[in-house]
């Protein structure tokens, strides 16, 4: 994937069930040769924006439709709270707003995977959300320019 | 005369969860309660029955901001119980790791948590929009601190390379060169950051504090054996329990610590600076003089500048350690178990962190005591707020609330560490 300059960022908490779906999508793309970062919060975005990197972010979203729905989210709408609130919504929105103030408009595309709710101390994800990993990976890969 | 209550139900820009209630009667604050409601952590009980070699990694989990402090105090207390002394290059690497934590923790607090207060701004986001170049520079400074912890500790948060007796792995000389270049560049930015912070409007407020900090024969203290104060305390850290007592207050999950014969005291950057300014490195000493910070300073708001001076000290020290570094023959010294009780205090970013462990002949922890800096500073913070009564009473409620929160943040309270933190409630009595 040398021709792809975008970095894939999967955000999620692996011990919170479906909340970890962003990490699963990122791992799927890592196995296909993409440059990938896995993280539990959005602070990684600041360093990537400072470096002027193009980012494709995958995160779980609560309230985005039936579990497993794959969504393309608008970074600016996220910052103003118009879109569905992701389980990391404030973190991602705040990180992007801070990055925008410091380094200019972030080059970011966001893929959301709708979940019902995060679980507590569960490492498995539900069948409906698991079925969304491949379509979400395909959308992220396309947004990355592969 | 009516009483007013200032109530902050959840304090923002502090580490952890707490609230604040102030009761005003006329122009006096008659009651100040810093309520730390972060759930009890129970680490002292969790440590009982565990191998003493596990203490550094278990206690590091108390805090994601200052895990190095927990690892350092745990290591030194357990090593004290085992009759072990870690010196030379291994001790220098421990100081280097601590420099990384001071840089990242202090810079995070100064810029993202505390500076907005001095400018009347709601948060770091507003600061970033108003002074983007300052925030960008401070993030580079913080990143350099993170780089130290990542290189030496294995990762930036909750490092995994520290053990009783030293480290699991020590770096090769060649690994350090890129870090050295980053630190030299960030030192200049740290100086610019402090000079800018010194231009911010600073409230005038002073109290006759007893300031308490470690004292080392030659170094500005991170690791040392003696605890001294501005009111004559001069003890070996083994005597901490003879002079300092902890007691419970009904409204907080954090214990309050006080000097048995005199009461509340304060630890942290202002205390370290007041008691150890003569041990600063050249550029840190010059920076303190440049911004007008003097060891006689008793204005807690100036702690902002003491932190900035300590960041410069940490950079100079880290650079000095890296330049002189020759890898030790082994990454750790041999550890042999024996029964005993060990004590240690190391200087966490927020102040002295005391650990005591009693272990049996197999090295199993029988009893543990952890006294974090926020427990030690908690009563003093309340006393600051009591003393600020007339000023707070003269302000409209929203301004009084912001002023009280600003005063609490002087101490960079780490609530998750101390819970045993903030929402502000100001009550005005009828």
PDB file of N, CA, C and O in Angstrom, chain A residues 46-47 50 93-95 97-99 101-103, chain B residues 112 124-125 128-129 131-132 135-136 139-140 143:
ATOM      1  N   UNK A  46      -4.048  14.627  17.068  1.00  0.00           N
ATOM      2  CA  UNK A  46      -3.306  15.896  17.117  1.00  0.00           C
ATOM      3  C   UNK A  46      -1.947  15.775  16.437  1.00  0.00           C
ATOM      4  O   UNK A  46      -1.569  16.612  15.614  1.00  0.00           O
ATOM      5  N   UNK A  47      -1.203  14.725  16.793  1.00  0.00           N
ATOM      6  CA  UNK A  47       0.122  14.521  16.215  1.00  0.00           C
ATOM      7  C   UNK A  47       0.054  14.283  14.720  1.00  0.00           C
ATOM      8  O   UNK A  47       0.883  14.795  13.957  1.00  0.00           O
ATOM      9  N   UNK A  50      -0.696  17.569  13.073  1.00  0.00           N
ATOM     10  CA  UNK A  50       0.507  18.415  13.091  1.00  0.00           C
ATOM     11  C   UNK A  50       1.443  18.013  11.949  1.00  0.00           C
ATOM     12  O   UNK A  50       2.056  18.848  11.283  1.00  0.00           O
ATOM     13  N   UNK A  93     -14.378  14.955  18.480  1.00  0.00           N
ATOM     14  CA  UNK A  93     -14.761  16.314  18.090  1.00  0.00           C
ATOM     15  C   UNK A  93     -13.817  17.338  18.713  1.00  0.00           C
ATOM     16  O   UNK A  93     -13.390  18.293  18.064  1.00  0.00           O
ATOM     17  N   UNK A  94     -13.460  17.118  19.976  1.00  0.00           N
ATOM     18  CA  UNK A  94     -12.572  18.074  20.649  1.00  0.00           C
ATOM     19  C   UNK A  94     -11.173  18.032  20.053  1.00  0.00           C
ATOM     20  O   UNK A  94     -10.545  19.067  19.835  1.00  0.00           O
ATOM     21  N   UNK A  95     -10.700  16.822  19.801  1.00  0.00           N
ATOM     22  CA  UNK A  95      -9.363  16.695  19.219  1.00  0.00           C
ATOM     23  C   UNK A  95      -9.312  17.382  17.867  1.00  0.00           C
ATOM     24  O   UNK A  95      -8.353  18.080  17.543  1.00  0.00           O
ATOM     25  N   UNK A  97     -11.292  19.829  16.803  1.00  0.00           N
ATOM     26  CA  UNK A  97     -11.443  21.277  16.952  1.00  0.00           C
ATOM     27  C   UNK A  97     -10.112  21.905  17.384  1.00  0.00           C
ATOM     28  O   UNK A  97      -9.699  22.953  16.889  1.00  0.00           O
ATOM     29  N   UNK A  98      -9.425  21.202  18.294  1.00  0.00           N
ATOM     30  CA  UNK A  98      -8.117  21.692  18.749  1.00  0.00           C
ATOM     31  C   UNK A  98      -7.118  21.648  17.592  1.00  0.00           C
ATOM     32  O   UNK A  98      -6.369  22.604  17.359  1.00  0.00           O
ATOM     33  N   UNK A  99      -7.131  20.560  16.838  1.00  0.00           N
ATOM     34  CA  UNK A  99      -6.234  20.435  15.695  1.00  0.00           C
ATOM     35  C   UNK A  99      -6.509  21.529  14.666  1.00  0.00           C
ATOM     36  O   UNK A  99      -5.590  22.114  14.085  1.00  0.00           O
ATOM     37  N   UNK A 101      -7.708  24.533  15.262  1.00  0.00           N
ATOM     38  CA  UNK A 101      -7.205  25.814  15.783  1.00  0.00           C
ATOM     39  C   UNK A 101      -5.690  25.895  15.661  1.00  0.00           C
ATOM     40  O   UNK A 101      -5.131  26.965  15.430  1.00  0.00           O
ATOM     41  N   UNK A 102      -5.024  24.755  15.788  1.00  0.00           N
ATOM     42  CA  UNK A 102      -3.564  24.770  15.847  1.00  0.00           C
ATOM     43  C   UNK A 102      -2.911  24.547  14.495  1.00  0.00           C
ATOM     44  O   UNK A 102      -1.862  25.132  14.208  1.00  0.00           O
ATOM     45  N   UNK A 103      -3.471  23.690  13.687  1.00  0.00           N
ATOM     46  CA  UNK A 103      -2.758  23.254  12.488  1.00  0.00           C
ATOM     47  C   UNK A 103      -3.551  23.435  11.195  1.00  0.00           C
ATOM     48  O   UNK A 103      -3.127  22.978  10.136  1.00  0.00           O
TER      49      UNK A 103
ATOM     50  N   UNK B 112      -2.728  23.462  29.320  1.00  0.00           N
ATOM     51  CA  UNK B 112      -4.072  23.002  28.974  1.00  0.00           C
ATOM     52  C   UNK B 112      -5.055  23.165  30.143  1.00  0.00           C
ATOM     53  O   UNK B 112      -6.253  23.317  29.928  1.00  0.00           O
ATOM     54  N   UNK B 124      -8.915  25.082  27.336  1.00  0.00           N
ATOM     55  CA  UNK B 124      -7.731  25.051  26.486  1.00  0.00           C
ATOM     56  C   UNK B 124      -8.083  25.328  25.031  1.00  0.00           C
ATOM     57  O   UNK B 124      -7.273  25.865  24.272  1.00  0.00           O
ATOM     58  N   UNK B 125      -9.307  24.968  24.626  1.00  0.00           N
ATOM     59  CA  UNK B 125      -9.724  25.205  23.246  1.00  0.00           C
ATOM     60  C   UNK B 125      -9.717  26.704  22.946  1.00  0.00           C
ATOM     61  O   UNK B 125      -9.230  27.151  21.897  1.00  0.00           O
ATOM     62  N   UNK B 128      -6.217  27.858  22.660  1.00  0.00           N
ATOM     63  CA  UNK B 128      -5.618  27.455  21.380  1.00  0.00           C
ATOM     64  C   UNK B 128      -6.045  28.399  20.257  1.00  0.00           C
ATOM     65  O   UNK B 128      -5.267  28.688  19.347  1.00  0.00           O
ATOM     66  N   UNK B 129      -7.299  28.886  20.314  1.00  0.00           N
ATOM     67  CA  UNK B 129      -7.777  29.796  19.279  1.00  0.00           C
ATOM     68  C   UNK B 129      -7.141  31.182  19.433  1.00  0.00           C
ATOM     69  O   UNK B 129      -6.873  31.859  18.441  1.00  0.00           O
ATOM     70  N   UNK B 131      -4.143  31.891  21.244  1.00  0.00           N
ATOM     71  CA  UNK B 131      -2.672  31.831  21.197  1.00  0.00           C
ATOM     72  C   UNK B 131      -2.203  30.505  20.602  1.00  0.00           C
ATOM     73  O   UNK B 131      -1.546  29.714  21.279  1.00  0.00           O
ATOM     74  N   UNK B 132      -2.553  30.252  19.309  1.00  0.00           N
ATOM     75  CA  UNK B 132      -2.205  28.934  18.749  1.00  0.00           C
ATOM     76  C   UNK B 132      -0.712  28.641  18.778  1.00  0.00           C
ATOM     77  O   UNK B 132      -0.310  27.495  19.014  1.00  0.00           O
ATOM     78  N   UNK B 135       0.310  27.294  22.200  1.00  0.00           N
ATOM     79  CA  UNK B 135      -0.170  25.938  22.450  1.00  0.00           C
ATOM     80  C   UNK B 135       0.604  24.933  21.607  1.00  0.00           C
ATOM     81  O   UNK B 135       0.984  23.860  22.083  1.00  0.00           O
ATOM     82  N   UNK B 136       0.899  25.297  20.334  1.00  0.00           N
ATOM     83  CA  UNK B 136       1.713  24.395  19.495  1.00  0.00           C
ATOM     84  C   UNK B 136       3.081  24.159  20.125  1.00  0.00           C
ATOM     85  O   UNK B 136       3.555  23.022  20.212  1.00  0.00           O
ATOM     86  N   UNK B 139       2.864  21.893  23.139  1.00  0.00           N
ATOM     87  CA  UNK B 139       2.643  20.485  22.780  1.00  0.00           C
ATOM     88  C   UNK B 139       3.946  19.827  22.340  1.00  0.00           C
ATOM     89  O   UNK B 139       4.169  18.639  22.591  1.00  0.00           O
ATOM     90  N   UNK B 140       4.849  20.624  21.698  1.00  0.00           N
ATOM     91  CA  UNK B 140       6.164  20.066  21.349  1.00  0.00           C
ATOM     92  C   UNK B 140       6.997  19.812  22.595  1.00  0.00           C
ATOM     93  O   UNK B 140       7.718  18.806  22.680  1.00  0.00           O
ATOM     94  N   UNK B 143       5.626  16.711  24.190  1.00  0.00           N
ATOM     95  CA  UNK B 143       5.975  15.549  23.380  1.00  0.00           C
ATOM     96  C   UNK B 143       7.396  15.066  23.692  1.00  0.00           C
ATOM     97  O   UNK B 143       7.666  13.859  23.717  1.00  0.00           O
TER      98      UNK B 143
END
